[in-house]
Amino acid sequence: MHDDTTRPLPFPALRRRGFLAATGAGTLALAGCGGGSGSDDGGGGGSPKKGGRLRAAFAGGGASETLDPHLANLFADVARAKALFDKLADYGADLSAQPRLAEKWEPDKALDRWRITLREATFHDGRPVTARDVLYSYRRIADPKRAFRAKASLEPIDLDASRATGARSLEFVLKRPTAEFPNVLAAFGAYIVPEGATGFDTAPVGSGPFRFVSFTPGRSAVFRRYDDYWEGAPHLDEVEFLVANEESARINALLGGQIEYAHELNPTTARAHENEGRIGIVRLRGSAMQAFCMKTDRPPFDDPRVRRAFFLIADRRELVEGALSGAGEVGNDLFGKGYEYYAGGLPQREQDLGRARALLRQAGAEDLRVTLDTSPVAAGFTEAAGIFRDQAKKAGVTVEVRTGSKDSYWSDILDNGTLCCYRSGAMPIEAHLSQRLLTDSSTNATQWRHKDFDALYQQAQSTRDRTGRAAVYERMQRRLHAEGGFLMWGFADWIIGTARTVRGVGTEAPANTLDWARFDKVWLA
Amino acid sequence: MSGLRSFVVRRLLLGALQTVAVVLLVFALTEALPGDAAVALAGDQPDPARVSAIREAMRLDRPAWERLADWAAGLLHGDLGTSLVSGRPVSQYLADGFGPTLLLATLTVALLVPAGFGLGVLAARYAGRAADRLISSVTLAVYAVPEFALGVLLVTVFALRLGWLPPTAVGYGTDLLAHPAALVLPVLVLLSRPVCSLVRLVRAGMIDALASPHVAQARRYGVSGARLRYTHALPGALAPAAQQLARTVDWLLCGVVVVEALFVIPGLGTVLLGAVAERDVPAVQGLAVVFGVLTVVLNLGADLVAHRLAPRAGVAA
């Protein structure tokens, strides 16, 4: 299987790309690998070595998995999709859009026409990536008869009016000014496939760093290095994606040397192995926002004083310690801690039961009873609900915890109930605002609908100047911090285990970003 | 033998009815589950417009009876339908998952029968003495350990601590025979509980049989030792054991979810779990048919064996 290793390929000069340098990610040696017995010191952490197959285990989707990149829904799907395909842009560690297949982008004055220049890249069959491929891909995603995940993200584009202006240049016409348009290009699932491609499970052709070798749904996908990758060929000969849904199976397989990369480990597992030296533990900070979500359009949370009281009830440290086993950091009721445009200057909120009681009294909500919806759908949800119930009791609020079905939780809580557990993966702050907090947002779980807030969002999107935009975003975040419906109490680490031979795993990138689950920069020492 | 034939025919008819009932029940239950495939697929982005688009694309917007009728019509042509989620034929799901599960079941039974009967006979032979007490208490103790715990324990000791065996079968796909070492621990876990119940059944049956008048008569005729035990007493003890064995095989074939998950073996249990979580109704229905038919056939076989071995006991249909 490793016939590639015999080919004397000169190692392509590694260009340190600007965004990697800027984010500090890239080819860092793994934390936790240096302290062991020293048997891994042969290659140091330093210069990449070519060759080998890396086996990576993810929780998967079973027998119904597909390689159609536009259907990517689970972490395993995305990891496979990003090995085979490229997007026009992707998120850096601070969730700002970084150019990928799009070499550069340029808006017109009104911010509603964007000219994109593609870089010189080829698909695995040798054809160049052209503007027509991009338009085909986006039109496929936006097909009204289909339900691809990225469809909502591409909504700002008027695809009928958009056109190719050359082989590698195109112009997107937007329905309205969108200063943050590059985020659309980086949207979850907006992959570029060759024009006319429909079936993806037998021989998918992409322009990503790896090319297709084999795929068995629910079990294994083997991809081989694509030597002509525009960013330089990957170090690995092959990467194999394996599916192991049980966390215990993933960690056992890693400890037993059956795999080299285990995605999504429990905090307790991580703690047990962190300083033992048998495996490396990588913590991707700021990956999963954890919140309670109050419906702001119905009692008791239609009264901002009650919402403020709830903000003050939460002991965030205790929630992080208890529900996340300490693997995370406290939140400040704002999304995207550490991301671009995050309003980091606002004071950290602390528990203040006295003020909470006073606010509840003012609102006439003494002896308040609320039902908190939770479900084992995400790590820490049921624990968080129990902890918050106890904290609320100290403020005289009776919280009744109701555990719902795992499989329909997200749609159950969207419009029903008054208070629920909530979680979100990393996305730009702009995307969080537009998807969840505007009057016409598709998943507005806090039922936050304010015309003036919508207007601020439009204002930000028509502001060319970055500082001006940051100021508008800060105003929006101040408002949410003061009286929003999201009680964001923490940001969980995303935990990955690696064999001691694995190098080059990005340690800064939250899950869902470019450097997460990125195997073209990884090598085996 | 015509009595036997009509018994078989009656049992098969009954079995067909049972299978239909199982399928209807499964369909009704999956319909009653909160949320459908569209909701499950939409996950944490349950944008109502997107959910309804998925629903339409999957043709879930049609009434339940229409979907059931379509499916039943396909079934008459031997077509189990296509997965809602991937659009691949359900029969392929089953074919893929069947191999590993069958292999595990075969290996387990191949070890279960000699181990169960051997230990059972041994315990009965020394009833009340040290060997019996040892076998009885160990089987009781092992029986009390849940599979998941036993699996974790075995992996920790034999795979991670001692390094004798691989901890999981991840990456081996369906070609498990090429990696026999990976099968040892799963088979041990699968074996643990059935072997205990079988030993106890055989032991009890043997003790009863050894005390029965016909064995006493044989003994008076001077039949002795092994021959007495194996040709005169054992058959009487076999009938309940055979039925227990059928239930065990059934349980094994229907995919032992815990073991498959723990050791990453892509069998029917894994397929079933995925299908239920995704509300992939056609896949769940297909599995229900297969499991229903298997159960009927295996129990029929067990009853026939019991019928032959202990005709006096009658056959509980």
PDB file of N, CA and C in Angstrom, chain A residues 61 63-65 73 147-149 201 217 219 242-244 246 248-249 252-253 255-256 258-259 278 405 407-408 410-411 414 423 435-436 442-443, chain B residues 34-35 39-41 43-48 50 53-54 85-86 88 93 96 155 160 166-168 170-172 174 261-262 264 266 277-279:
ATOM      1  N   GLY A  61     -20.923   8.344  11.706  1.00  0.00           N
ATOM      2  CA  GLY A  61     -22.349   8.311  11.438  1.00  0.00           C
ATOM      3  C   GLY A  61     -22.854   6.948  11.026  1.00  0.00           C
ATOM      4  N   ALA A  63     -23.465   3.321   9.113  1.00  0.00           N
ATOM      5  CA  ALA A  63     -23.504   2.800   7.755  1.00  0.00           C
ATOM      6  C   ALA A  63     -24.032   3.819   6.753  1.00  0.00           C
ATOM      7  N   SER A  64     -24.604   4.916   7.225  1.00  0.00           N
ATOM      8  CA  SER A  64     -25.169   5.868   6.278  1.00  0.00           C
ATOM      9  C   SER A  64     -24.211   7.008   5.944  1.00  0.00           C
ATOM     10  N   GLU A  65     -22.956   6.884   6.329  1.00  0.00           N
ATOM     11  CA  GLU A  65     -21.991   7.944   6.021  1.00  0.00           C
ATOM     12  C   GLU A  65     -21.798   8.089   4.515  1.00  0.00           C
ATOM     13  N   ASN A  73     -21.846  16.811   8.091  1.00  0.00           N
ATOM     14  CA  ASN A  73     -22.681  17.204   9.199  1.00  0.00           C
ATOM     15  C   ASN A  73     -21.975  16.919  10.515  1.00  0.00           C
ATOM     16  N   ALA A 147     -31.275  19.972   0.573  1.00  0.00           N
ATOM     17  CA  ALA A 147     -31.216  20.608   1.888  1.00  0.00           C
ATOM     18  C   ALA A 147     -29.802  20.530   2.440  1.00  0.00           C
ATOM     19  N   PHE A 148     -28.860  21.042   1.691  1.00  0.00           N
ATOM     20  CA  PHE A 148     -27.477  21.024   2.175  1.00  0.00           C
ATOM     21  C   PHE A 148     -27.296  22.049   3.281  1.00  0.00           C
ATOM     22  N   ARG A 149     -26.433  21.687   4.185  1.00  0.00           N
ATOM     23  CA  ARG A 149     -26.276  22.495   5.386  1.00  0.00           C
ATOM     24  C   ARG A 149     -25.817  23.923   5.082  1.00  0.00           C
ATOM     25  N   ASP A 201     -19.295   8.757  -3.566  1.00  0.00           N
ATOM     26  CA  ASP A 201     -18.899   7.657  -2.692  1.00  0.00           C
ATOM     27  C   ASP A 201     -17.965   6.647  -3.336  1.00  0.00           C
ATOM     28  N   PRO A 217     -18.502   2.961   4.242  1.00  0.00           N
ATOM     29  CA  PRO A 217     -19.281   3.802   5.166  1.00  0.00           C
ATOM     30  C   PRO A 217     -19.298   3.220   6.577  1.00  0.00           C
ATOM     31  N   ARG A 219     -16.940   2.724   8.608  1.00  0.00           N
ATOM     32  CA  ARG A 219     -15.769   1.972   9.057  1.00  0.00           C
ATOM     33  C   ARG A 219     -14.468   2.686   8.759  1.00  0.00           C
ATOM     34  N   LEU A 242     -10.985   6.268  10.700  1.00  0.00           N
ATOM     35  CA  LEU A 242     -11.702   5.117  11.230  1.00  0.00           C
ATOM     36  C   LEU A 242     -12.838   5.606  12.115  1.00  0.00           C
ATOM     37  N   VAL A 243     -13.832   4.762  12.247  1.00  0.00           N
ATOM     38  CA  VAL A 243     -14.987   5.141  13.047  1.00  0.00           C
ATOM     39  C   VAL A 243     -15.039   4.294  14.307  1.00  0.00           C
ATOM     40  N   ALA A 244     -15.048   4.950  15.455  1.00  0.00           N
ATOM     41  CA  ALA A 244     -15.215   4.255  16.734  1.00  0.00           C
ATOM     42  C   ALA A 244     -16.077   5.156  17.594  1.00  0.00           C
ATOM     43  N   GLU A 246     -17.577   4.730  20.534  1.00  0.00           N
ATOM     44  CA  GLU A 246     -17.376   4.762  21.987  1.00  0.00           C
ATOM     45  C   GLU A 246     -16.063   5.463  22.307  1.00  0.00           C
ATOM     46  N   SER A 248     -14.376   5.075  24.945  1.00  0.00           N
ATOM     47  CA  SER A 248     -13.447   4.095  25.538  1.00  0.00           C
ATOM     48  C   SER A 248     -12.749   3.301  24.440  1.00  0.00           C
ATOM     49  N   ALA A 249     -13.445   3.023  23.344  1.00  0.00           N
ATOM     50  CA  ALA A 249     -12.809   2.299  22.251  1.00  0.00           C
ATOM     51  C   ALA A 249     -11.724   3.149  21.608  1.00  0.00           C
ATOM     52  N   ASN A 252      -8.728   3.292  24.013  1.00  0.00           N
ATOM     53  CA  ASN A 252      -8.070   1.982  24.076  1.00  0.00           C
ATOM     54  C   ASN A 252      -7.270   1.703  22.814  1.00  0.00           C
ATOM     55  N   ALA A 253      -7.869   2.026  21.670  1.00  0.00           N
ATOM     56  CA  ALA A 253      -7.168   1.794  20.412  1.00  0.00           C
ATOM     57  C   ALA A 253      -5.911   2.648  20.336  1.00  0.00           C
ATOM     58  N   LEU A 255      -4.136   3.772  22.987  1.00  0.00           N
ATOM     59  CA  LEU A 255      -3.160   3.228  23.944  1.00  0.00           C
ATOM     60  C   LEU A 255      -2.562   1.925  23.417  1.00  0.00           C
ATOM     61  N   GLY A 256      -3.375   1.161  22.703  1.00  0.00           N
ATOM     62  CA  GLY A 256      -2.903  -0.121  22.195  1.00  0.00           C
ATOM     63  C   GLY A 256      -2.153  -0.004  20.879  1.00  0.00           C
ATOM     64  N   GLN A 258      -3.227   0.996  17.974  1.00  0.00           N
ATOM     65  CA  GLN A 258      -3.983   0.680  16.755  1.00  0.00           C
ATOM     66  C   GLN A 258      -4.308   1.917  15.943  1.00  0.00           C
ATOM     67  N   ILE A 259      -4.273   3.062  16.584  1.00  0.00           N
ATOM     68  CA  ILE A 259      -4.487   4.322  15.881  1.00  0.00           C
ATOM     69  C   ILE A 259      -3.478   5.334  16.418  1.00  0.00           C
ATOM     70  N   ARG A 278       2.417   8.193  27.882  1.00  0.00           N
ATOM     71  CA  ARG A 278       2.161   7.169  26.871  1.00  0.00           C
ATOM     72  C   ARG A 278       1.562   7.769  25.611  1.00  0.00           C
ATOM     73  N   SER A 405     -35.511  14.011  24.895  1.00  0.00           N
ATOM     74  CA  SER A 405     -34.909  13.054  23.966  1.00  0.00           C
ATOM     75  C   SER A 405     -33.648  13.633  23.317  1.00  0.00           C
ATOM     76  N   ASP A 407     -32.294  12.721  20.420  1.00  0.00           N
ATOM     77  CA  ASP A 407     -32.255  12.824  18.966  1.00  0.00           C
ATOM     78  C   ASP A 407     -33.045  13.991  18.402  1.00  0.00           C
ATOM     79  N   SER A 408     -33.995  14.493  19.198  1.00  0.00           N
ATOM     80  CA  SER A 408     -34.779  15.605  18.668  1.00  0.00           C
ATOM     81  C   SER A 408     -34.623  16.846  19.543  1.00  0.00           C
ATOM     82  N   TRP A 410     -32.558  19.434  19.732  1.00  0.00           N
ATOM     83  CA  TRP A 410     -32.317  20.777  19.192  1.00  0.00           C
ATOM     84  C   TRP A 410     -33.561  21.364  18.567  1.00  0.00           C
ATOM     85  N   SER A 411     -34.372  20.528  17.925  1.00  0.00           N
ATOM     86  CA  SER A 411     -35.580  21.113  17.361  1.00  0.00           C
ATOM     87  C   SER A 411     -36.647  21.275  18.442  1.00  0.00           C
ATOM     88  N   LEU A 414     -36.062  24.659  20.223  1.00  0.00           N
ATOM     89  CA  LEU A 414     -35.961  25.871  19.412  1.00  0.00           C
ATOM     90  C   LEU A 414     -37.082  26.858  19.735  1.00  0.00           C
ATOM     91  N   ARG A 423     -25.503  24.601  23.492  1.00  0.00           N
ATOM     92  CA  ARG A 423     -24.074  24.449  23.203  1.00  0.00           C
ATOM     93  C   ARG A 423     -23.851  24.904  21.769  1.00  0.00           C
ATOM     94  N   GLN A 435     -27.091  34.113  12.664  1.00  0.00           N
ATOM     95  CA  GLN A 435     -27.868  32.880  12.657  1.00  0.00           C
ATOM     96  C   GLN A 435     -28.813  32.767  13.846  1.00  0.00           C
ATOM     97  N   ARG A 436     -28.489  33.463  14.959  1.00  0.00           N
ATOM     98  CA  ARG A 436     -29.242  33.196  16.183  1.00  0.00           C
ATOM     99  C   ARG A 436     -29.895  34.405  16.808  1.00  0.00           C
ATOM    100  N   SER A 442     -32.561  31.821  11.486  1.00  0.00           N
ATOM    101  CA  SER A 442     -33.193  30.516  11.326  1.00  0.00           C
ATOM    102  C   SER A 442     -33.228  29.728  12.635  1.00  0.00           C
ATOM    103  N   THR A 443     -32.284  29.940  13.523  1.00  0.00           N
ATOM    104  CA  THR A 443     -32.303  29.196  14.789  1.00  0.00           C
ATOM    105  C   THR A 443     -32.171  30.171  15.961  1.00  0.00           C
TER     106      THR A 443
ATOM    107  N   PRO B  34     -40.026  10.529  19.253  1.00  0.00           N
ATOM    108  CA  PRO B  34     -40.065  11.965  18.989  1.00  0.00           C
ATOM    109  C   PRO B  34     -39.097  12.306  17.855  1.00  0.00           C
ATOM    110  N   GLY B  35     -39.547  13.117  16.928  1.00  0.00           N
ATOM    111  CA  GLY B  35     -38.681  13.546  15.833  1.00  0.00           C
ATOM    112  C   GLY B  35     -38.595  12.499  14.748  1.00  0.00           C
ATOM    113  N   VAL B  39     -35.414  15.653  11.446  1.00  0.00           N
ATOM    114  CA  VAL B  39     -35.025  16.328  12.684  1.00  0.00           C
ATOM    115  C   VAL B  39     -33.690  15.786  13.192  1.00  0.00           C
ATOM    116  N   ALA B  40     -33.536  14.465  13.143  1.00  0.00           N
ATOM    117  CA  ALA B  40     -32.296  13.864  13.618  1.00  0.00           C
ATOM    118  C   ALA B  40     -31.120  14.335  12.770  1.00  0.00           C
ATOM    119  N   LEU B  41     -31.343  14.440  11.466  1.00  0.00           N
ATOM    120  CA  LEU B  41     -30.267  14.858  10.571  1.00  0.00           C
ATOM    121  C   LEU B  41     -29.918  16.327  10.741  1.00  0.00           C
ATOM    122  N   GLY B  43     -29.815  17.959  13.345  1.00  0.00           N
ATOM    123  CA  GLY B  43     -28.919  18.101  14.496  1.00  0.00           C
ATOM    124  C   GLY B  43     -29.100  19.429  15.190  1.00  0.00           C
ATOM    125  N   ASP B  44     -27.975  20.118  15.473  1.00  0.00           N
ATOM    126  CA  ASP B  44     -28.075  21.352  16.243  1.00  0.00           C
ATOM    127  C   ASP B  44     -28.313  22.567  15.341  1.00  0.00           C
ATOM    128  N   GLN B  45     -28.682  22.339  14.102  1.00  0.00           N
ATOM    129  CA  GLN B  45     -29.072  23.439  13.218  1.00  0.00           C
ATOM    130  C   GLN B  45     -30.498  23.194  12.738  1.00  0.00           C
ATOM    131  N   PRO B  46     -31.453  23.124  13.661  1.00  0.00           N
ATOM    132  CA  PRO B  46     -32.801  22.718  13.256  1.00  0.00           C
ATOM    133  C   PRO B  46     -33.577  23.854  12.614  1.00  0.00           C
ATOM    134  N   ASP B  47     -32.959  24.557  11.690  1.00  0.00           N
ATOM    135  CA  ASP B  47     -33.631  25.601  10.934  1.00  0.00           C
ATOM    136  C   ASP B  47     -34.911  25.019  10.328  1.00  0.00           C
ATOM    137  N   PRO B  48     -36.067  25.538  10.719  1.00  0.00           N
ATOM    138  CA  PRO B  48     -37.329  24.904  10.291  1.00  0.00           C
ATOM    139  C   PRO B  48     -37.428  24.745   8.774  1.00  0.00           C
ATOM    140  N   ARG B  50     -35.009  24.305   6.712  1.00  0.00           N
ATOM    141  CA  ARG B  50     -34.124  23.231   6.286  1.00  0.00           C
ATOM    142  C   ARG B  50     -34.736  21.880   6.649  1.00  0.00           C
ATOM    143  N   ALA B  53     -37.327  21.014   4.234  1.00  0.00           N
ATOM    144  CA  ALA B  53     -36.741  20.651   2.943  1.00  0.00           C
ATOM    145  C   ALA B  53     -36.189  19.224   2.984  1.00  0.00           C
ATOM    146  N   ILE B  54     -35.518  18.884   4.088  1.00  0.00           N
ATOM    147  CA  ILE B  54     -34.997  17.516   4.228  1.00  0.00           C
ATOM    148  C   ILE B  54     -36.172  16.538   4.199  1.00  0.00           C
ATOM    149  N   VAL B  85     -31.265   7.974   4.854  1.00  0.00           N
ATOM    150  CA  VAL B  85     -30.168   8.899   5.096  1.00  0.00           C
ATOM    151  C   VAL B  85     -29.170   8.888   3.949  1.00  0.00           C
ATOM    152  N   SER B  86     -28.759   7.703   3.516  1.00  0.00           N
ATOM    153  CA  SER B  86     -27.712   7.645   2.507  1.00  0.00           C
ATOM    154  C   SER B  86     -28.246   7.307   1.128  1.00  0.00           C
ATOM    155  N   ARG B  88     -28.660   4.360   0.089  1.00  0.00           N
ATOM    156  CA  ARG B  88     -28.156   3.044  -0.322  1.00  0.00           C
ATOM    157  C   ARG B  88     -29.175   1.979   0.066  1.00  0.00           C
ATOM    158  N   TYR B  93     -26.798  -2.766   3.746  1.00  0.00           N
ATOM    159  CA  TYR B  93     -26.493  -2.532   5.166  1.00  0.00           C
ATOM    160  C   TYR B  93     -26.422  -3.874   5.899  1.00  0.00           C
ATOM    161  N   ASP B  96     -23.542  -6.133   4.875  1.00  0.00           N
ATOM    162  CA  ASP B  96     -22.276  -5.670   5.439  1.00  0.00           C
ATOM    163  C   ASP B  96     -22.160  -6.012   6.917  1.00  0.00           C
ATOM    164  N   VAL B 155     -10.097  -5.706  28.634  1.00  0.00           N
ATOM    165  CA  VAL B 155      -9.243  -4.867  27.779  1.00  0.00           C
ATOM    166  C   VAL B 155      -8.109  -4.273  28.607  1.00  0.00           C
ATOM    167  N   LEU B 160      -4.145  -3.633  27.493  1.00  0.00           N
ATOM    168  CA  LEU B 160      -3.368  -2.443  27.810  1.00  0.00           C
ATOM    169  C   LEU B 160      -2.245  -2.727  28.805  1.00  0.00           C
ATOM    170  N   PRO B 166      -4.876  -7.228  20.978  1.00  0.00           N
ATOM    171  CA  PRO B 166      -5.271  -5.873  20.584  1.00  0.00           C
ATOM    172  C   PRO B 166      -6.525  -5.442  21.347  1.00  0.00           C
ATOM    173  N   PRO B 167      -6.592  -4.172  21.752  1.00  0.00           N
ATOM    174  CA  PRO B 167      -7.726  -3.720  22.554  1.00  0.00           C
ATOM    175  C   PRO B 167      -9.037  -3.610  21.774  1.00  0.00           C
ATOM    176  N   THR B 168      -8.971  -3.333  20.488  1.00  0.00           N
ATOM    177  CA  THR B 168     -10.194  -3.219  19.691  1.00  0.00           C
ATOM    178  C   THR B 168      -9.921  -3.821  18.316  1.00  0.00           C
ATOM    179  N   VAL B 170     -10.555  -1.985  15.652  1.00  0.00           N
ATOM    180  CA  VAL B 170     -10.677  -0.806  14.804  1.00  0.00           C
ATOM    181  C   VAL B 170      -9.704  -0.924  13.627  1.00  0.00           C
ATOM    182  N   GLY B 171     -10.197  -0.617  12.448  1.00  0.00           N
ATOM    183  CA  GLY B 171      -9.343  -0.638  11.274  1.00  0.00           C
ATOM    184  C   GLY B 171      -9.256  -1.989  10.591  1.00  0.00           C
ATOM    185  N   TYR B 172      -9.806  -3.034  11.221  1.00  0.00           N
ATOM    186  CA  TYR B 172      -9.740  -4.337  10.578  1.00  0.00           C
ATOM    187  C   TYR B 172     -10.939  -4.569   9.669  1.00  0.00           C
ATOM    188  N   THR B 174     -14.311  -5.718   8.036  1.00  0.00           N
ATOM    189  CA  THR B 174     -15.057  -6.958   8.197  1.00  0.00           C
ATOM    190  C   THR B 174     -14.147  -8.170   8.146  1.00  0.00           C
ATOM    191  N   ALA B 261     -19.843  -2.237  20.130  1.00  0.00           N
ATOM    192  CA  ALA B 261     -19.435  -0.853  20.354  1.00  0.00           C
ATOM    193  C   ALA B 261     -18.092  -0.793  21.059  1.00  0.00           C
ATOM    194  N   LEU B 262     -17.931  -1.632  22.050  1.00  0.00           N
ATOM    195  CA  LEU B 262     -16.720  -1.607  22.868  1.00  0.00           C
ATOM    196  C   LEU B 262     -15.491  -1.984  22.053  1.00  0.00           C
ATOM    197  N   VAL B 264     -15.388  -2.031  18.638  1.00  0.00           N
ATOM    198  CA  VAL B 264     -15.465  -1.458  17.288  1.00  0.00           C
ATOM    199  C   VAL B 264     -15.569  -2.551  16.231  1.00  0.00           C
ATOM    200  N   PRO B 266     -17.919  -3.845  13.313  1.00  0.00           N
ATOM    201  CA  PRO B 266     -19.029  -3.270  12.549  1.00  0.00           C
ATOM    202  C   PRO B 266     -20.097  -4.290  12.184  1.00  0.00           C
ATOM    203  N   ALA B 277     -30.834   5.855  15.822  1.00  0.00           N
ATOM    204  CA  ALA B 277     -30.466   7.225  16.165  1.00  0.00           C
ATOM    205  C   ALA B 277     -30.812   8.180  15.030  1.00  0.00           C
ATOM    206  N   GLU B 278     -30.697   7.694  13.798  1.00  0.00           N
ATOM    207  CA  GLU B 278     -30.977   8.589  12.671  1.00  0.00           C
ATOM    208  C   GLU B 278     -32.424   8.511  12.222  1.00  0.00           C
ATOM    209  N   ARG B 279     -33.242   7.729  12.928  1.00  0.00           N
ATOM    210  CA  ARG B 279     -34.642   7.537  12.528  1.00  0.00           C
ATOM    211  C   ARG B 279     -34.709   7.043  11.091  1.00  0.00           C
TER     212      ARG B 279
END
